[in-house]
Short mmCIF file of C-alpha atoms in Angstrom, two decimals:
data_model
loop_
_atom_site.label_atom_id
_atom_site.label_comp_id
_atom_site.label_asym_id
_atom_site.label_seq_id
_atom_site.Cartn_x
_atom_site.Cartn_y
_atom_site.Cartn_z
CA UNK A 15 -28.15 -15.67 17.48
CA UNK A 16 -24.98 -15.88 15.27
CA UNK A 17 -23.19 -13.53 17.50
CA UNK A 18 -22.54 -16.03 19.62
CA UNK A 19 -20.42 -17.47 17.13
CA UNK A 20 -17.93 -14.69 16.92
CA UNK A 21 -15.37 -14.58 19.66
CA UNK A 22 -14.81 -11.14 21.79
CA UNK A 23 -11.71 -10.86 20.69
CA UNK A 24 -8.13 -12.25 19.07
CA UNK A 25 -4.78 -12.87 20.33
CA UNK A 26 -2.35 -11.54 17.54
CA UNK A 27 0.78 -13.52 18.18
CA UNK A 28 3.35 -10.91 16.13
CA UNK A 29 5.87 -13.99 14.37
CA UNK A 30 5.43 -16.83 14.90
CA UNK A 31 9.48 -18.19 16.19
CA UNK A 32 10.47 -14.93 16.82
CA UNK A 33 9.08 -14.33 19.45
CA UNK A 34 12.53 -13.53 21.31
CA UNK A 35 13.48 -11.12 18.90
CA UNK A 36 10.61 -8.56 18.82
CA UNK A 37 12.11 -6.29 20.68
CA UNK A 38 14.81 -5.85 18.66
CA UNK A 39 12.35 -6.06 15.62
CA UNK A 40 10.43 -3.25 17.01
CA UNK A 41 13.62 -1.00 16.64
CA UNK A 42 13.90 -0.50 12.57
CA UNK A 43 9.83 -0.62 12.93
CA UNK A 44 9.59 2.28 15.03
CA UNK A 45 12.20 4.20 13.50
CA UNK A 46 10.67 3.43 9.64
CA UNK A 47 7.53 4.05 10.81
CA UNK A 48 8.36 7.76 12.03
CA UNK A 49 10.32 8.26 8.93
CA UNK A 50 7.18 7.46 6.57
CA UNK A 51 4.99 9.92 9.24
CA UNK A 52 7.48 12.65 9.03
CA UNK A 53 8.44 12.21 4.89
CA UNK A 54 4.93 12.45 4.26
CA UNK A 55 3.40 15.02 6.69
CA UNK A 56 6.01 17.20 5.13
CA UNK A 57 4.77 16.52 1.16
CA UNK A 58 1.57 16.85 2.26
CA UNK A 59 2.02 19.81 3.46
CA UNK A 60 4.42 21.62 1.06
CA UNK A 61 1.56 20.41 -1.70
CA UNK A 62 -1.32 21.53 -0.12
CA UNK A 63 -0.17 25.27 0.96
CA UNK A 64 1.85 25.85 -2.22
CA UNK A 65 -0.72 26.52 -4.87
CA UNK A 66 2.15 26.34 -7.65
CA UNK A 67 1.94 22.71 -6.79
CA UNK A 68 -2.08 22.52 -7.55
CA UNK A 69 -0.90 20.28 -11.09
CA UNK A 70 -2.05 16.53 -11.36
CA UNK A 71 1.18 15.46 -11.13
CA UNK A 72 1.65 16.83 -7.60
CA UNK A 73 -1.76 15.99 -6.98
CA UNK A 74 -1.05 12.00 -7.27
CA UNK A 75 1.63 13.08 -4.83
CA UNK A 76 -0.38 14.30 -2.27
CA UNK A 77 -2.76 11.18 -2.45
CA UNK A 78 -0.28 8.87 -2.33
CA UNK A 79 1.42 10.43 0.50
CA UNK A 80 -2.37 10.28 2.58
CA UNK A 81 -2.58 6.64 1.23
CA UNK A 82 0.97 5.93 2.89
CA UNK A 83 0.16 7.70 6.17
CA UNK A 84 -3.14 5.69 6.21
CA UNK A 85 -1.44 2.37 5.25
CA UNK A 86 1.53 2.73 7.71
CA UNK A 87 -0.92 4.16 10.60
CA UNK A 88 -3.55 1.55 10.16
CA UNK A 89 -1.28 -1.39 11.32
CA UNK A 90 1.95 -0.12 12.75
CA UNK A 91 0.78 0.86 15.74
CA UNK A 92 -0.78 -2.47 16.85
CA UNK A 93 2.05 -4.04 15.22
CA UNK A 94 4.75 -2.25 17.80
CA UNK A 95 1.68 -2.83 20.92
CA UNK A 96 2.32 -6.46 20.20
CA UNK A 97 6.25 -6.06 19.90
CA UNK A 98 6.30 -4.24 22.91
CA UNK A 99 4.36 -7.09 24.67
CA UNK A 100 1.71 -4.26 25.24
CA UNK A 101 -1.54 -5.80 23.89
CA UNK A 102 -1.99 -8.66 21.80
CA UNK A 103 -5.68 -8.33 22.35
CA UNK A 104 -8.04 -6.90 19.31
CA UNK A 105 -11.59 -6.94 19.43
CA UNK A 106 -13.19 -8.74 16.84
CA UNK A 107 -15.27 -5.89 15.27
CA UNK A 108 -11.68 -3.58 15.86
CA UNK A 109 -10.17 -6.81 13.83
CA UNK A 110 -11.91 -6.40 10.93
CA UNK A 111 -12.60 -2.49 10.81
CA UNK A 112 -8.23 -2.96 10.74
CA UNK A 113 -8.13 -5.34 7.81
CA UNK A 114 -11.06 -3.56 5.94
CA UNK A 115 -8.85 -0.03 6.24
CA UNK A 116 -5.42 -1.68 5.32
CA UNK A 117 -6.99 -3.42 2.12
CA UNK A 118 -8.78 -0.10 1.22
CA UNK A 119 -6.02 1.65 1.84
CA UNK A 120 -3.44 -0.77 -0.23
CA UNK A 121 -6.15 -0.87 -3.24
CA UNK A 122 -6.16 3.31 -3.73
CA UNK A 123 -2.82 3.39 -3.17
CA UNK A 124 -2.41 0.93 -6.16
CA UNK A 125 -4.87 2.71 -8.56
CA UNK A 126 -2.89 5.93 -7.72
CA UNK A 127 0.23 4.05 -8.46
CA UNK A 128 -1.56 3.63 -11.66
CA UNK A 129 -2.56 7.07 -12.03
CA UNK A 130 0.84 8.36 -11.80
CA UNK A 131 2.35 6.17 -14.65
CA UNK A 132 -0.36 7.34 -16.51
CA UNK A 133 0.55 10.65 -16.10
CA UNK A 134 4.22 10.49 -16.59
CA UNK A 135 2.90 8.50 -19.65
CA UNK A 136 1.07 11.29 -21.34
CA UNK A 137 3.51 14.05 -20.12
CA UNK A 138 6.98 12.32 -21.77
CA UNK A 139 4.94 10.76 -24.91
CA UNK A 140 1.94 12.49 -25.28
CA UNK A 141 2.78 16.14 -24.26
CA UNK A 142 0.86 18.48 -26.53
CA UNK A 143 -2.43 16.20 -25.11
CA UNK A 144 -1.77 16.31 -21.68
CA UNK A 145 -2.84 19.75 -20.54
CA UNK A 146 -5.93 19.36 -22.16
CA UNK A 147 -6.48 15.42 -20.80
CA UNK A 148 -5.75 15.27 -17.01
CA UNK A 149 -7.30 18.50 -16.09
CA UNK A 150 -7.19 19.27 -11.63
CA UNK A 151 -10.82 18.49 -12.30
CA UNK A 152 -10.18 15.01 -14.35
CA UNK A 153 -7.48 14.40 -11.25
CA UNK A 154 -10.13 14.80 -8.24
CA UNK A 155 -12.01 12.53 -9.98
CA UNK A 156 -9.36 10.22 -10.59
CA UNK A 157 -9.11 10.24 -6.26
CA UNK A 158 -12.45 9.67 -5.98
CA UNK A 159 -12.58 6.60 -8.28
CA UNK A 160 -9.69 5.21 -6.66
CA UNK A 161 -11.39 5.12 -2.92
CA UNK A 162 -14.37 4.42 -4.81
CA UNK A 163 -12.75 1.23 -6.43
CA UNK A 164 -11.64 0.40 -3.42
CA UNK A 165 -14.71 0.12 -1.04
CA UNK A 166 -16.56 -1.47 -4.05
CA UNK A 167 -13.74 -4.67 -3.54
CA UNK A 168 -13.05 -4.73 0.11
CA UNK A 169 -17.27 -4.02 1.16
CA UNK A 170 -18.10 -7.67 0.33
CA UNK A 171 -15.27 -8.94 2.85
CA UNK A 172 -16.82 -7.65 5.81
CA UNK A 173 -19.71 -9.71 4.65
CA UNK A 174 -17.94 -12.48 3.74
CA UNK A 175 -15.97 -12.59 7.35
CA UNK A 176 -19.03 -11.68 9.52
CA UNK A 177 -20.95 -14.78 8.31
CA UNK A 178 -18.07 -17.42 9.41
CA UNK A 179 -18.28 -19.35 12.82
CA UNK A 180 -14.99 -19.14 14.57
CA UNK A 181 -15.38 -21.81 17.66
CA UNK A 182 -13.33 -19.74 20.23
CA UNK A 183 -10.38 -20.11 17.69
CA UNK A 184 -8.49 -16.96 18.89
CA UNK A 185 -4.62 -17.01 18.09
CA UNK A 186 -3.56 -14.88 15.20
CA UNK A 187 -0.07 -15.81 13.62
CA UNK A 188 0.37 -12.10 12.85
CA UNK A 189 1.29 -8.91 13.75
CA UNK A 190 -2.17 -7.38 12.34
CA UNK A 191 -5.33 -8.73 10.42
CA UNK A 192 -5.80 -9.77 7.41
CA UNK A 193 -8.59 -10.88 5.42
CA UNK A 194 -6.96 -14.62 4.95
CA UNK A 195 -5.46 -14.12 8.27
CA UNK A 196 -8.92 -13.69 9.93
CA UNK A 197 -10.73 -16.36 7.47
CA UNK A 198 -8.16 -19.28 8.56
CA UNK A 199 -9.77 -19.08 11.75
CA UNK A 200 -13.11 -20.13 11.09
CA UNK A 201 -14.71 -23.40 11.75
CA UNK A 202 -16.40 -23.76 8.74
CA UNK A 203 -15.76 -23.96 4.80
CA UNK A 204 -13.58 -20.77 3.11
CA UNK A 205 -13.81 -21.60 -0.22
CA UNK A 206 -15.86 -18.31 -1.40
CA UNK A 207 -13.23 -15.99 0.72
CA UNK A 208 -10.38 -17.93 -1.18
CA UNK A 209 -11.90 -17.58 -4.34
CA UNK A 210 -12.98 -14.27 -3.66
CA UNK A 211 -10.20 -12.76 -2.89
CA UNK A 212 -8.14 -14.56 -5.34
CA UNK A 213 -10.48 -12.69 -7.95
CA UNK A 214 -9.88 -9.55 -6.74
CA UNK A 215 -5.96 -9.44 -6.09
CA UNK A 216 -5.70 -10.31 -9.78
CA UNK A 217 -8.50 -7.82 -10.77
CA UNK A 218 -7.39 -5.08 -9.22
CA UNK A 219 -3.35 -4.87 -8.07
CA UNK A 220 -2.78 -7.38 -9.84
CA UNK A 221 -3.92 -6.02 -13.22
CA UNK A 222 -2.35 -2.42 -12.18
CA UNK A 223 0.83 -4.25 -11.82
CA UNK A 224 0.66 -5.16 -15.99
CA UNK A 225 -0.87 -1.38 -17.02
CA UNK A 226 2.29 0.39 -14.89
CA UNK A 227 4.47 -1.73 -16.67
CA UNK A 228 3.27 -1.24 -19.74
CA UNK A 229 3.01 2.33 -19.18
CA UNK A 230 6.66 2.36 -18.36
CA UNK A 231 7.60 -0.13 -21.04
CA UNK A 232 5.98 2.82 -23.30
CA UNK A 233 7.90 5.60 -21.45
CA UNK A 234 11.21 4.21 -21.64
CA UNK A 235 10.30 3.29 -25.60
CA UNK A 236 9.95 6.85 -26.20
CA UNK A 237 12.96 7.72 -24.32
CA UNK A 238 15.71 5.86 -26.23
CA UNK A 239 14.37 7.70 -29.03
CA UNK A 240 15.78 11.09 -27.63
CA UNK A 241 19.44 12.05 -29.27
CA UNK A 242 20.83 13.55 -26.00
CA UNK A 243 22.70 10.82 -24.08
CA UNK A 244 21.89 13.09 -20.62
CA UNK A 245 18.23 12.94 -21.03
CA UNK A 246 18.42 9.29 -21.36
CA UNK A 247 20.32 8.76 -18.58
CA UNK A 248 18.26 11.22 -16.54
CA UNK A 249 15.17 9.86 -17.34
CA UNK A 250 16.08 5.78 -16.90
CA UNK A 251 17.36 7.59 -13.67
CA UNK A 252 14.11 8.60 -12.48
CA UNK A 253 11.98 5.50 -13.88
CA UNK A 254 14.28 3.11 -12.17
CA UNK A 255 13.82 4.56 -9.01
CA UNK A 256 10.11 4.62 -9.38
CA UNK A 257 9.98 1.23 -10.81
CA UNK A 258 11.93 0.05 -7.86
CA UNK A 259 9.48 1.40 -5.13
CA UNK A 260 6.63 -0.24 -7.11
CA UNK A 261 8.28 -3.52 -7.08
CA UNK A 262 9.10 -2.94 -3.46
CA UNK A 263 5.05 -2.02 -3.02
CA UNK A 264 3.36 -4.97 -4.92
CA UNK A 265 6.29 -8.08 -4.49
CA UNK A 266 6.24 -8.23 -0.85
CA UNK A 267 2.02 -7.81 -0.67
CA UNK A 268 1.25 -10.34 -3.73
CA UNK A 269 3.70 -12.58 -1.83
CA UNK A 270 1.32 -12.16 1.35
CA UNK A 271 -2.06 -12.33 -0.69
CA UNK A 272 -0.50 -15.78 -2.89
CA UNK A 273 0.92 -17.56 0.14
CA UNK A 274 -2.26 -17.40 1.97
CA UNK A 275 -3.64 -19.36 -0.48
CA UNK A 276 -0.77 -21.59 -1.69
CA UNK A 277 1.64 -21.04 0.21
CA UNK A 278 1.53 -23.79 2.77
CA UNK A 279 4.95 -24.74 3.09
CA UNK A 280 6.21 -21.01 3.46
CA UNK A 281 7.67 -20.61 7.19
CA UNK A 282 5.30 -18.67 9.16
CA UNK A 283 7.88 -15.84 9.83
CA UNK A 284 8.28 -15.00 6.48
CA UNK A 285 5.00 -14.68 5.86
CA UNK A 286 4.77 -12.12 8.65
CA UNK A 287 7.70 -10.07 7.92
CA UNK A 288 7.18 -9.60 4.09
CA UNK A 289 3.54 -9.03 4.79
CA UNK A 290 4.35 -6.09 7.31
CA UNK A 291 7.16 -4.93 4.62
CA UNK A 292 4.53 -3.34 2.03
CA UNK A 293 2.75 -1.14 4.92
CA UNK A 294 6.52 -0.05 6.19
CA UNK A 295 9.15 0.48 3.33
CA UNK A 296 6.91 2.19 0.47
CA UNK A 297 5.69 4.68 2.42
CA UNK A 298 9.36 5.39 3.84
CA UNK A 299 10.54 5.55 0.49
CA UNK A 300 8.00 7.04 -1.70
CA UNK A 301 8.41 10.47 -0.02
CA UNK A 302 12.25 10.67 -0.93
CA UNK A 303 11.60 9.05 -4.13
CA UNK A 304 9.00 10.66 -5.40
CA UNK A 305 8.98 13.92 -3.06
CA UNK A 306 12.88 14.92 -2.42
CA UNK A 307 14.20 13.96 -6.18
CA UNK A 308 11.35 16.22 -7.89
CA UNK A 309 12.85 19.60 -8.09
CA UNK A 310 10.27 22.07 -7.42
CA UNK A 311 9.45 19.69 -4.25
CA UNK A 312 12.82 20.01 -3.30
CA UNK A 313 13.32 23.67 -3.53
CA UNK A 314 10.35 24.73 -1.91
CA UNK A 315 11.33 22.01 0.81
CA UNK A 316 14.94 24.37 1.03
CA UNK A 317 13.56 27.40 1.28
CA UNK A 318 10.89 26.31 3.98
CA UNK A 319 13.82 24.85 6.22
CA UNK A 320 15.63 27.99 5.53
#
């Protein structure tokens, strides 16, 4: 009988006073979007055919590449649909099998954020431990218990969501679902999705956030104690960069997650844009980031385009 309480589907209304310029809007989408498909197809597949690359540090690589190609594919295509004026029709059970897959894909992609400080960690200040430590074994597992950290958070949503009335309340100000999103159109009492997901952005990104900086923090610590002015520079080179794709990651989504909650006074259009930021410029950037300025990624990439 409670079916009858969930509408068919939603109208996603892309952003909100905008609405004249999504077509122009759609053009840096579409182009970042093939970018982040092609930058990470490519690591992918230099990682997995090249077994000189079978290391945990390439590894992380090649899961964080899948996590970006599952983040960016899960939401920009509906995104440029509604752009485009194509569809702004989702079903409801489409609706939230969308929000479950971005959230599970933005959690892993966190814990192998994570991971990768972690290694970078043990291979600059703990080197003589690190072959023995992160093992390819020790990294699979490390996968598994990121995906498996993942479904264990975002599981309980689809539960939490499925139970709420929603009154024919249809319009979504967005350009794809969201937990929050989704919740805000109910017709009852959200407190426990609030509180609940509250918990969990501070349990899970939000405490990754403080462990990669403090892994860094660590790293860079060890690497003012080196006497050659060149490896300094080299490596603040290399941790800058990385640091500034992880605040490029988590910024823009804890700004989405927070104003949901207290954000009230935020204009609706920022919301939107930031929120669609995180699943667009990482996984642009984390391929020439990570991927292009790593050396043997880079050579092998050479000699395959020559």
């Amino acid at each position: 009988n409670r079916t009858s309480f969930h509408p068919a589907s939603f109208l996603l209304q892309g952003i909100p006073g905008l609405e004249g310029l999504h077509l122009w809007l759609s053009i840096p989408t579409c182009l970042m979007y093939i970018l982040a498909l092609l930058g990470n197809s490519a690591l992918l597949f230099l990682i997995l055919l090249d077994r000189n690359l079978h290391t945990p540090m390439f590894l992380f690589l090649a899961m964080l590449a899948g996590a970006d190609l599952a983040l960016s594919t899960s939401t920009v295509p509906k995104t440029l649909s509604v752009l485009w004026a194509l569809s702004q029709e989702i079903s409801f059970h489409a609706c939230l099998a969308q929000m479950f897959f971005v959230h599970v894909t933005f959690i892993a992609e966190s814990t192998i954020l994570l991971a990768m400080a972690f290694d970078r960690y043990m291979a600059i200040c703990r080197p003589l431990h690190y072959p023995a430590i992160l093992t390819t074994a020790v990294t699979g597992r490390i996968g598994l218990a990121a995906l498996g950290r993942a479904l264990c958070v975002m599981v309980p949503t689809i539960f939490l969501l499925e139970r709420l009335p929603y009154c024919g309340h249809r319009r979504m100000p967005h350009t794809y679902c969201e937990h929050m999103g989704i919740a805000r159109l109910a017709c009852a009492p959200i407190g426990v999705n609030i509180w609940y997901g509250l918990t969990t952005t501070l349990l899970s990104p939000g405490l990754d956030v403080m462990l990669i900086s403090t892994s860094y923090g660590l790293i860079l610590h060890a690497v003012f104690q080196l006497p050659s002015r060149d490896a300094k520079l080299k490596a603040l080179g290399t941790c800058g960069a990385h640091f500034c794709v992880i605040l490029l990651f988590y910024l823009p989504a804890l700004f989405s997650f927070f104003a949901h909650r207290f954000g009230q006074g935020i204009p609706l259009h920022v919301h939107v844009l930031l929120a669609n930021l995180y699943v667009l410029l990482p996984p642009m950037l984390n391929p020439i980031i990570y991927g292009v300025k790593t050396k043997p990624i880079w050579e092998r990439m050479v000699r395959l385009l020559s």
